[in-house]
Each structure stands twice: as structure tokens, then as C-alpha cells.
């Protein structure tokens, strides 16, 4: 018999992203190297040993940067070709945030039964991200914050009632969620906090709203209170929006208001608006918290199906909600004798999509873009970053804004892992921070 030569190096094929599905299938079972700059673009399953990398830079949602249409749809396909899933050993890999860099990857192209992925054998040049610092609030002004809380449900308010319809499934999970919220709010120190994905269980002593008031007070920032909705609950959804304020900084003027017209019945959550007086300046300010319809649970027919333009489904419903919201708020402001209106919320629409353009047509200024420039993002969806969370100011108010930022403490960081700072990954959306002079 013939003896084959031993000690030969294992075969290695050099490839580069982008790679189509067909090209990846041809590489299955082969040992490959990717000698190009690769960036972590998705950390959602990091705790399970899976990351998504992309070539050149982390991925962006197409309609964050370009108008909806065929070009945006094409860019979405290009994003898929420009990224690759990798399987790594969690015991050997440090916790990485989105934007962490790899200069060389080697491994075997495999399949986990659902999709192709690269089983990592060797990596070089790993450069991890670090937690982003927070700019201090200017002296003498108001700090206003919007935060999606990722389903803050407090059980029955007495340490039981788990699992809920959403949110924490055990008391231990709730404790961890609350620790992160408390730590983040202790850093941010909001004078007013608008939230989304708050359990819609009223305002009683055992409600999620009152638990959040206690958390804010525990953070040591002041004496907080919650704006009560016109009824016992705000709409019929299991989640709702909320407004929380420091009584030393802001005084509510009159009752709160909500809008229960067609776009807010079973689709977008009902908004909550409240007129405040700034105790320091005496100025009146109308605040509105919002949470528009998500892009999920798509209908099979009708105008709210996917239109093939990159905006996803329910785009018409979100746009109609904005078109109903703006005149309603305008009338509330006129009745109150103020031109200062600030609209906060998770709009479930990226920057170039129709609902955001409707705010612009209404003469509202998107404050983060205006004060901090582009590009921006507050969320990651399948490894693509874009903005879902916004602060829109009326013309009269926009000039009083000193700074507006998105603090990247959530969307860049993995879930269910020990992170370098206590406030990291308090949610899956990044908070929007607006400082008024």
C-alpha cells in the first residue's frame, strides 16, 4: 500500500465578503480565512457563542440613510452578503460590543441546521469597544429623556405573578432589570422621563408605574412622580407609554391628555401629553410620549403589508398616527397658550421613512440630528443599526435646546452577559437625552 505524506498543512482557502448564499454553500466543510477588516455588527446571541461580523464597517439599516424604494431594498440584500455569522467559544472570547474589530478570521464553514456560519479556529487583531461616556447636563437647565424600557413588568407588584405576559419571568430577572434601570438613571439624572413598554396596569400602589417611581427615587436624583393618564389605564394594549418628572423641577399644569382616534386603536399605542411649568423659568412646555406600531405581525393583504421599499409593514398606520398626532398637539398647545412642544418616543420608523418625514412636514425639528449630526442610531435589528427613538421640537422650542444626544449604552451590548458597567444593556433601545437651556 502507499503511504501518503504526513505533517502537511491543512488546506486553507482565502475568501472575502461579500459572499452570496451560493458562494457560501460551495465553501461548506472547507477551512477558510477572511483576511479583511471585519466588525461585530450583531451581539444579540453573543451569550450563546454566536456573533455576526460585517466587512468594512458595522451594518446600517438602508432606510436610515436613504429614501425608501428599490435602492433601499437592494441595499438590504447587499448587507446580508456583506455579513457572516460566526460561532465562537464563549469561555475564550471577551464580552464584545458592536463595532469591535477583527483583522483576520480563520475557521471552517459549517451549518447549524438553520443557517451557514463560520466555526472559528483562529482570530487576530481583536479590538473591543468600550462603554461610551455621558456628557453632563448644562447647569440650570432641564434634562429630558426618552427610554424604551424593554417590557418593564413588575409581576403583581408584590414579588409574585411570574411569568408575566411580557418582561421578566422570575423575581431574579426583575431584580436584574431594575438594577440596570436604576444604575442608568443615576447616571442620566432626568428631570423628565418619557418611557415606552411600561406594563399597562394602572397607577395603584402595586403598579409598574409606581415601581418605576420608586426606582427613580432610589437612584438619588430627586422626588419623582408619575403623570396619571385620563383613565385608570392608557389604552387596551398590555404595554403603554409613561411620563415621570421631578416635582422640584417641573409642575404639571392641568390634567393629562390622550388621543384615542382610529390610528391609536389596536395599532399604535395611545399617546400621553402633559403641560408642565418649568419651576426655574416659569416657561410652559407641552410634553408628549409616544410609541407607534411596530414592524412585526404583518398583515397578509391591504395597504399595511410590506411594499417592497424597505419600510416594512404597518408603514401607513405609523404615518397616519403622526398625521393625527400633530394637529391634536397643536390644538392642546394653543389652548394652553404655549408654542413649546416636545414630542418623544419610539416611532418604530427609521430616519428616512414616511412617518419621520411627516414630522418634518409638520415643521418639527429632530433634535439629535440637529444638535449632534449624522449618522445616528438607537437600535439594532438583525445586526443593522438605525434610529427608532426620537425627540422632535416645535420651532419655538428648538432654539432653547442646548444639546441632544443618543447615549449608546444598550443597542451595542449583548444581553445575558456580565458587562463592564452596571448601566449597560438596561434595554435594547438607547435612551435619547435632550438638555434645555
Coordinates of C-alpha atoms in Angstrom, one line a residue:
X1 CA 0.0 0.0 0.0
X2 CA 1.1 3.6 -0.5
X3 CA 1.7 5.9 2.5
X4 CA 0.5 9.4 2.0
X5 CA 2.9 12.1 3.2
X6 CA 2.2 13.3 6.8
X7 CA 2.5 16.7 8.5
X8 CA 1.2 18.7 5.6
X9 CA -0.6 21.9 6.5
X10 CA -4.4 21.8 6.4
X11 CA -5.9 23.2 3.2
X12 CA -6.8 26.8 3.6
X13 CA -8.9 28.9 1.1
X14 CA -8.8 32.6 1.3
X15 CA -12.2 34.3 0.7
X16 CA -13.6 37.8 1.2
X17 CA -17.0 39.2 1.9
X18 CA -19.4 39.9 0.2
X19 CA -20.4 36.3 -0.4
X20 CA -23.7 35.2 -1.9
X21 CA -25.6 32.2 -0.5
X22 CA -24.5 30.1 -3.4
X23 CA -20.9 31.0 -2.8
X24 CA -21.2 30.1 0.9
X25 CA -22.8 26.8 0.1
X26 CA -19.8 25.9 -2.2
X27 CA -17.5 26.6 0.8
X28 CA -19.3 24.4 3.3
X29 CA -17.0 22.0 5.1
X30 CA -13.9 23.9 3.9
X31 CA -11.3 25.7 6.0
X32 CA -11.3 29.3 5.1
X33 CA -9.6 32.6 6.0
X34 CA -11.0 36.1 5.7
X35 CA -8.1 38.5 5.6
X36 CA -10.1 41.7 5.7
X37 CA -11.2 44.2 8.4
X38 CA -14.3 42.8 10.0
X39 CA -16.6 44.4 12.6
X40 CA -19.0 43.0 15.1
X41 CA -22.4 44.1 13.9
X42 CA -24.8 41.9 15.9
X43 CA -24.3 40.8 19.5
X44 CA -27.8 39.5 20.3
X45 CA -26.8 35.9 20.6
X46 CA -23.3 36.6 21.9
X47 CA -24.1 34.7 25.2
X48 CA -24.8 31.6 23.1
X49 CA -21.4 31.8 21.3
X50 CA -22.7 33.5 18.2
X51 CA -21.7 36.9 16.7
X52 CA -22.4 38.5 13.3
X53 CA -19.5 40.3 11.6
X54 CA -19.6 42.6 8.6
X55 CA -16.9 43.8 6.2
X56 CA -15.6 47.3 6.3
X57 CA -18.0 48.7 9.0
X58 CA -21.0 47.7 11.1
X59 CA -24.2 47.4 9.0
X60 CA -26.8 50.2 8.7
X61 CA -30.5 49.9 8.1
X62 CA -30.9 51.1 4.5
X63 CA -33.8 53.5 5.2
X64 CA -31.9 55.2 8.0
X65 CA -29.6 56.8 5.3
X66 CA -31.5 56.6 2.0
X67 CA -35.1 57.1 0.8
X68 CA -37.4 54.1 0.8
X69 CA -37.6 52.3 -2.6
X70 CA -35.9 49.8 -4.8
X71 CA -32.4 51.0 -4.0
X72 CA -33.1 50.6 -0.2
X73 CA -34.4 47.0 -0.8
X74 CA -31.3 46.2 -2.8
X75 CA -29.0 47.6 -0.1
X76 CA -30.7 45.3 2.4
X77 CA -29.7 42.3 0.2
X78 CA -26.1 43.7 -0.1
X79 CA -26.0 43.9 3.8
X80 CA -26.7 40.2 4.0
X81 CA -24.0 39.3 1.6
X82 CA -21.5 41.6 3.4
X83 CA -22.0 39.9 6.8
X84 CA -21.2 36.5 8.2
X85 CA -22.3 34.6 11.4
X86 CA -19.5 33.1 13.5
X87 CA -19.6 30.5 16.2
X88 CA -17.0 31.1 19.0
X89 CA -16.1 29.6 22.3
X90 CA -17.7 31.8 25.0
X91 CA -15.1 30.7 27.5
X92 CA -12.3 32.2 25.4
X93 CA -13.9 35.3 24.0
X94 CA -14.2 38.5 26.0
X95 CA -17.5 40.3 26.0
X96 CA -17.6 42.3 22.8
X97 CA -19.8 45.2 21.8
X98 CA -20.9 46.1 18.4
X99 CA -18.1 47.8 16.5
X100 CA -15.4 45.6 17.9
X101 CA -12.9 44.8 15.2
X102 CA -11.3 41.6 13.8
X103 CA -8.4 41.8 11.3
X104 CA -8.2 38.1 10.4
X105 CA -10.6 35.2 10.8
X106 CA -9.9 31.5 10.2
X107 CA -12.3 28.6 10.6
X108 CA -14.5 26.0 9.0
X109 CA -17.6 26.9 7.0
X110 CA -20.4 25.0 8.6
X111 CA -24.1 24.9 9.1
X112 CA -26.1 24.8 12.4
X113 CA -29.3 23.4 10.8
X114 CA -30.7 26.8 10.2
X115 CA -28.0 28.8 8.5
X116 CA -24.4 28.8 7.4
X117 CA -21.8 30.1 9.9
X118 CA -18.1 30.1 10.4
X119 CA -16.7 27.9 13.1
X120 CA -13.8 30.0 14.5
X121 CA -10.4 28.4 14.6
X122 CA -8.2 31.5 14.9
X123 CA -8.7 35.2 15.1
X124 CA -6.2 38.1 15.2
X125 CA -6.3 41.8 16.0
X126 CA -9.4 41.8 18.2
X127 CA -10.2 45.4 19.2
X128 CA -13.1 45.6 21.7
X129 CA -15.4 48.6 22.1
X130 CA -15.6 50.4 25.4
X131 CA -18.6 52.0 27.3
X132 CA -19.5 55.4 25.9
X133 CA -19.2 58.4 28.3
X134 CA -22.2 60.6 29.0
X135 CA -22.0 64.4 28.6
X136 CA -23.0 66.2 31.8
X137 CA -26.2 68.3 31.8
X138 CA -25.6 72.0 31.5
X139 CA -26.1 73.9 34.7
X140 CA -29.5 75.4 35.3
X141 CA -31.4 73.7 32.5
X142 CA -33.8 70.7 32.2
X143 CA -32.7 67.3 31.2
X144 CA -35.5 65.4 29.3
X145 CA -35.0 61.7 28.4
X146 CA -36.8 59.2 26.3
X147 CA -36.3 55.5 27.1
X148 CA -37.8 52.3 25.8
X149 CA -37.7 50.0 28.9
X150 CA -37.9 46.6 27.1
X151 CA -41.1 45.4 28.8
X152 CA -40.9 46.7 32.4
X153 CA -43.4 44.4 34.1
X154 CA -43.3 44.1 37.9
X155 CA -45.3 40.9 38.4
X156 CA -48.2 41.6 40.7
X157 CA -46.1 44.3 42.4
X158 CA -45.6 42.1 45.5
X159 CA -42.8 39.9 44.2
X160 CA -45.1 37.4 42.5
X161 CA -47.2 36.9 39.4
X162 CA -44.4 35.5 37.3
X163 CA -44.1 34.9 34.4
X164 CA -46.0 38.0 33.1
X165 CA -47.4 38.4 29.6
X166 CA -44.0 40.1 28.8
X167 CA -40.8 41.1 30.6
X168 CA -39.1 39.4 33.5
X169 CA -40.1 35.7 34.0
X170 CA -38.8 35.5 37.6
X171 CA -38.2 37.8 40.5
X172 CA -34.4 37.4 39.9
X173 CA -34.8 38.6 36.3
X174 CA -36.8 41.6 37.5
X175 CA -34.2 42.4 40.2
X176 CA -31.5 42.4 37.5
X177 CA -33.6 44.6 35.2
X178 CA -34.3 47.1 37.9
X179 CA -30.7 47.2 38.9
X180 CA -29.7 48.2 35.4
X181 CA -32.5 50.8 35.1
X182 CA -31.6 52.3 38.5
X183 CA -27.9 52.5 37.5
X184 CA -28.6 54.1 34.2
X185 CA -31.0 56.7 35.7
X186 CA -28.5 57.5 38.4
X187 CA -26.1 58.5 35.7
X188 CA -28.5 60.3 33.4
X189 CA -30.4 62.2 36.2
X190 CA -33.5 63.1 34.1
X191 CA -35.8 65.9 35.2
X192 CA -38.4 64.3 33.0
X193 CA -38.5 60.8 31.7
X194 CA -40.8 59.5 28.9
X195 CA -40.9 55.7 28.6
X196 CA -42.3 53.0 26.4
X197 CA -43.0 49.4 27.0
X198 CA -44.3 50.0 30.6
X199 CA -46.7 47.4 31.9
X200 CA -50.2 48.8 31.4
X201 CA -51.6 48.1 34.9
X202 CA -52.7 51.5 36.1
X203 CA -51.2 53.7 38.7
X204 CA -52.0 52.0 42.0
X205 CA -49.5 51.2 44.8
X206 CA -48.5 47.9 43.2
X207 CA -48.4 49.1 39.6
X208 CA -45.3 49.0 37.4
X209 CA -45.6 52.8 37.2
X210 CA -45.3 53.2 40.9
X211 CA -42.4 50.7 41.0
X212 CA -40.6 52.9 38.4
X213 CA -41.2 56.0 40.6
X214 CA -39.5 54.1 43.5
X215 CA -36.6 53.1 41.2
X216 CA -36.1 56.7 40.1
X217 CA -36.2 57.9 43.7
X218 CA -33.7 55.2 44.7
X219 CA -31.3 56.4 42.1
X220 CA -31.0 59.6 44.2
X221 CA -32.0 62.2 41.7
X222 CA -34.9 63.8 43.4
X223 CA -38.6 63.5 44.3
X224 CA -40.3 61.8 41.3
X225 CA -44.0 61.5 40.4
X226 CA -45.9 59.8 37.5
X227 CA -48.3 61.6 35.2
X228 CA -51.6 59.8 35.6
X229 CA -53.5 59.1 32.4
X230 CA -57.0 60.4 32.0
X231 CA -58.4 56.9 32.9
X232 CA -57.3 54.0 35.1
X233 CA -55.3 52.7 32.1
X234 CA -54.0 54.2 28.9
X235 CA -55.5 52.2 26.1
X236 CA -56.1 48.4 25.8
X237 CA -52.6 47.2 25.0
X238 CA -50.6 45.2 27.6
X239 CA -47.8 47.9 27.3
X240 CA -48.2 51.7 27.5
X241 CA -46.2 54.9 27.5
X242 CA -45.5 57.0 30.6
X243 CA -44.3 60.3 31.8
X244 CA -42.3 60.7 35.0
X245 CA -41.0 64.0 36.4
X246 CA -39.1 65.6 39.3
X247 CA -41.5 67.7 41.3
X248 CA -38.7 70.1 42.3
X249 CA -38.1 70.9 38.6
X250 CA -41.5 70.7 36.9
X251 CA -45.0 71.5 37.9
X252 CA -47.9 69.8 35.9
X253 CA -50.5 72.3 34.7
X254 CA -54.0 70.9 34.3
X255 CA -54.8 67.3 33.5
X256 CA -53.1 64.9 31.1
X257 CA -54.5 64.2 27.7
X258 CA -54.6 61.2 25.3
X259 CA -55.8 60.6 21.8
X260 CA -58.0 57.5 21.1
X261 CA -58.8 58.1 17.5
X262 CA -58.6 55.3 14.8
X263 CA -54.7 55.2 14.3
X264 CA -54.4 54.5 18.1
X265 CA -56.9 51.7 18.4
X266 CA -55.3 48.3 18.2
X267 CA -52.3 49.7 16.3
X268 CA -50.0 52.5 17.7
X269 CA -50.2 52.9 21.5
X270 CA -52.2 55.9 22.7
X271 CA -50.0 58.9 23.3
X272 CA -49.8 60.7 26.6
X273 CA -49.5 64.5 26.7
X274 CA -49.0 66.8 29.7
X275 CA -48.4 70.5 30.1
X276 CA -45.7 71.5 32.5
X277 CA -44.4 74.7 34.0
X278 CA -40.6 74.9 34.4
X279 CA -40.3 76.0 38.1
X280 CA -37.0 77.8 37.4
X281 CA -38.0 79.8 34.4
X282 CA -41.8 79.8 34.6
X283 CA -42.0 78.7 30.9
X284 CA -44.8 76.4 29.8
X285 CA -43.8 73.2 27.9
X286 CA -46.1 70.6 26.4
X287 CA -44.6 67.1 26.5
X288 CA -45.9 64.0 24.6
X289 CA -44.8 60.4 25.0
X290 CA -45.4 58.1 22.0
X291 CA -45.0 54.5 20.8
X292 CA -46.0 53.9 17.2
X293 CA -46.9 50.5 15.7
X294 CA -44.0 48.1 15.3
X295 CA -43.0 46.4 12.0
X296 CA -43.9 42.9 13.2
X297 CA -47.0 40.7 12.8
X298 CA -47.5 41.8 9.2
X299 CA -50.9 41.5 7.6
X300 CA -51.3 39.3 4.5
X301 CA -53.2 41.9 2.5
X302 CA -54.1 45.6 2.4
X303 CA -52.2 48.8 2.4
X304 CA -50.2 47.9 5.6
X305 CA -48.4 45.0 4.0
X306 CA -44.8 45.2 3.0
X307 CA -44.5 47.4 -0.1
X308 CA -41.0 46.3 -1.1
X309 CA -39.5 49.7 -0.4
X310 CA -37.6 48.8 2.8
X311 CA -40.1 50.4 5.3
X312 CA -41.6 47.1 6.4
X313 CA -45.2 46.6 7.2
X314 CA -47.6 48.9 9.0
X315 CA -45.9 51.9 7.5
X316 CA -49.2 53.5 6.6
X317 CA -50.5 53.0 10.1
X318 CA -47.5 54.7 11.6
X319 CA -47.7 57.6 9.1
X320 CA -51.5 58.1 9.8
X321 CA -50.7 58.1 13.6
X322 CA -48.2 61.0 13.1
X323 CA -50.7 62.9 10.9
X324 CA -53.3 62.6 13.6
X325 CA -50.9 63.4 16.5
X326 CA -49.6 66.7 15.2
X327 CA -52.8 68.7 14.8
X328 CA -54.0 67.3 18.2
X329 CA -50.9 68.5 20.0
X330 CA -51.1 71.8 18.1
X331 CA -54.5 72.4 19.5
X332 CA -53.5 71.4 23.0
X333 CA -50.6 73.9 22.8
X334 CA -52.8 76.7 21.5
X335 CA -55.4 76.1 24.3
X336 CA -52.6 76.2 26.8
X337 CA -51.1 79.4 25.4
X338 CA -47.7 78.0 24.6
X339 CA -45.7 77.3 21.4
X340 CA -43.2 75.0 23.2
X341 CA -43.9 71.4 22.2
X342 CA -41.6 68.4 22.6
X343 CA -42.6 65.0 21.2
X344 CA -40.7 62.0 22.4
X345 CA -41.0 58.3 21.6
X346 CA -40.2 55.1 19.9
X347 CA -41.6 55.7 16.5
X348 CA -40.7 52.3 15.0
X349 CA -39.6 54.1 11.8
X350 CA -36.1 54.8 10.6
X351 CA -34.9 58.3 9.7
X352 CA -35.8 58.5 6.0
X353 CA -39.1 56.7 6.3
X354 CA -42.6 58.2 5.8
X355 CA -43.6 58.7 9.5
X356 CA -40.4 60.7 10.2
X357 CA -40.9 62.8 7.1
X358 CA -44.4 63.5 8.4
X359 CA -42.9 65.1 11.5
X360 CA -40.7 67.2 9.2
X361 CA -43.6 68.3 7.1
X362 CA -45.2 69.5 10.3
X363 CA -42.2 71.8 10.9
X364 CA -40.8 69.8 13.8
X365 CA -37.0 69.6 14.3
X366 CA -35.4 66.2 15.1
X367 CA -33.2 67.4 17.8
X368 CA -30.4 64.7 17.9
X369 CA -29.8 65.2 14.2
X370 CA -29.9 69.0 14.6
X371 CA -27.5 69.1 17.6
X372 CA -25.3 66.1 17.2
X373 CA -25.3 65.5 13.4
X374 CA -25.5 62.3 11.3
X375 CA -25.2 59.3 11.2
X376 CA -27.2 58.3 14.3
X377 CA -28.7 55.1 15.7
X378 CA -30.6 53.9 18.7
X379 CA -31.4 50.3 17.9
X380 CA -30.0 47.2 16.1
X381 CA -32.2 44.8 14.1
X382 CA -30.5 41.7 12.8
X383 CA -27.2 43.5 13.0
X384 CA -28.3 46.7 11.2
X385 CA -28.2 49.9 13.2
X386 CA -30.7 52.7 12.8
X387 CA -32.8 55.2 14.7
X388 CA -36.2 54.3 16.1
X389 CA -36.2 56.7 19.1
X390 CA -36.6 60.4 18.6
X391 CA -37.1 63.9 20.1
X392 CA -39.0 66.4 17.9
X393 CA -39.3 70.0 18.9
X394 CA -41.6 72.7 17.7
X395 CA -39.9 75.8 16.1
X396 CA -40.3 77.9 19.2
X397 CA -38.7 75.3 21.4
X398 CA -35.9 74.1 19.1
X399 CA -33.8 77.2 19.8
X400 CA -33.8 76.6 23.5
X401 CA -32.2 73.2 23.2
X402 CA -28.5 73.2 24.2
X403 CA -27.7 69.6 23.4
X404 CA -29.4 66.4 22.2
X405 CA -27.7 63.0 22.1
X406 CA -28.4 59.3 21.9
X407 CA -26.4 57.5 24.7
X408 CA -25.2 54.2 23.3
X409 CA -25.5 52.0 26.4
X410 CA -27.9 49.4 25.1
X411 CA -28.0 48.6 21.4
X412 CA -24.3 47.9 21.1
X413 CA -24.1 45.5 24.0
X414 CA -25.2 41.8 24.4
X415 CA -27.9 40.5 26.7
X416 CA -27.5 38.0 29.5
X417 CA -23.8 38.6 30.0
X418 CA -21.7 40.3 32.6
X419 CA -20.8 43.8 31.2
X420 CA -18.2 46.3 32.3
X421 CA -20.6 48.9 33.6
X422 CA -23.8 48.4 35.7
X423 CA -25.9 50.5 33.4
X424 CA -25.1 48.7 30.1
X425 CA -27.9 46.8 28.4
X426 CA -30.8 48.2 30.6
X427 CA -32.9 47.8 27.4
X428 CA -32.5 47.1 23.7
X429 CA -33.1 50.7 22.7
X430 CA -30.6 53.5 23.5
X431 CA -32.0 56.5 25.5
X432 CA -32.4 59.9 23.8
X433 CA -31.3 62.8 26.0
X434 CA -32.3 66.4 25.5
X435 CA -30.9 69.3 27.5
X436 CA -33.0 72.5 27.5
X437 CA -31.3 75.8 28.5

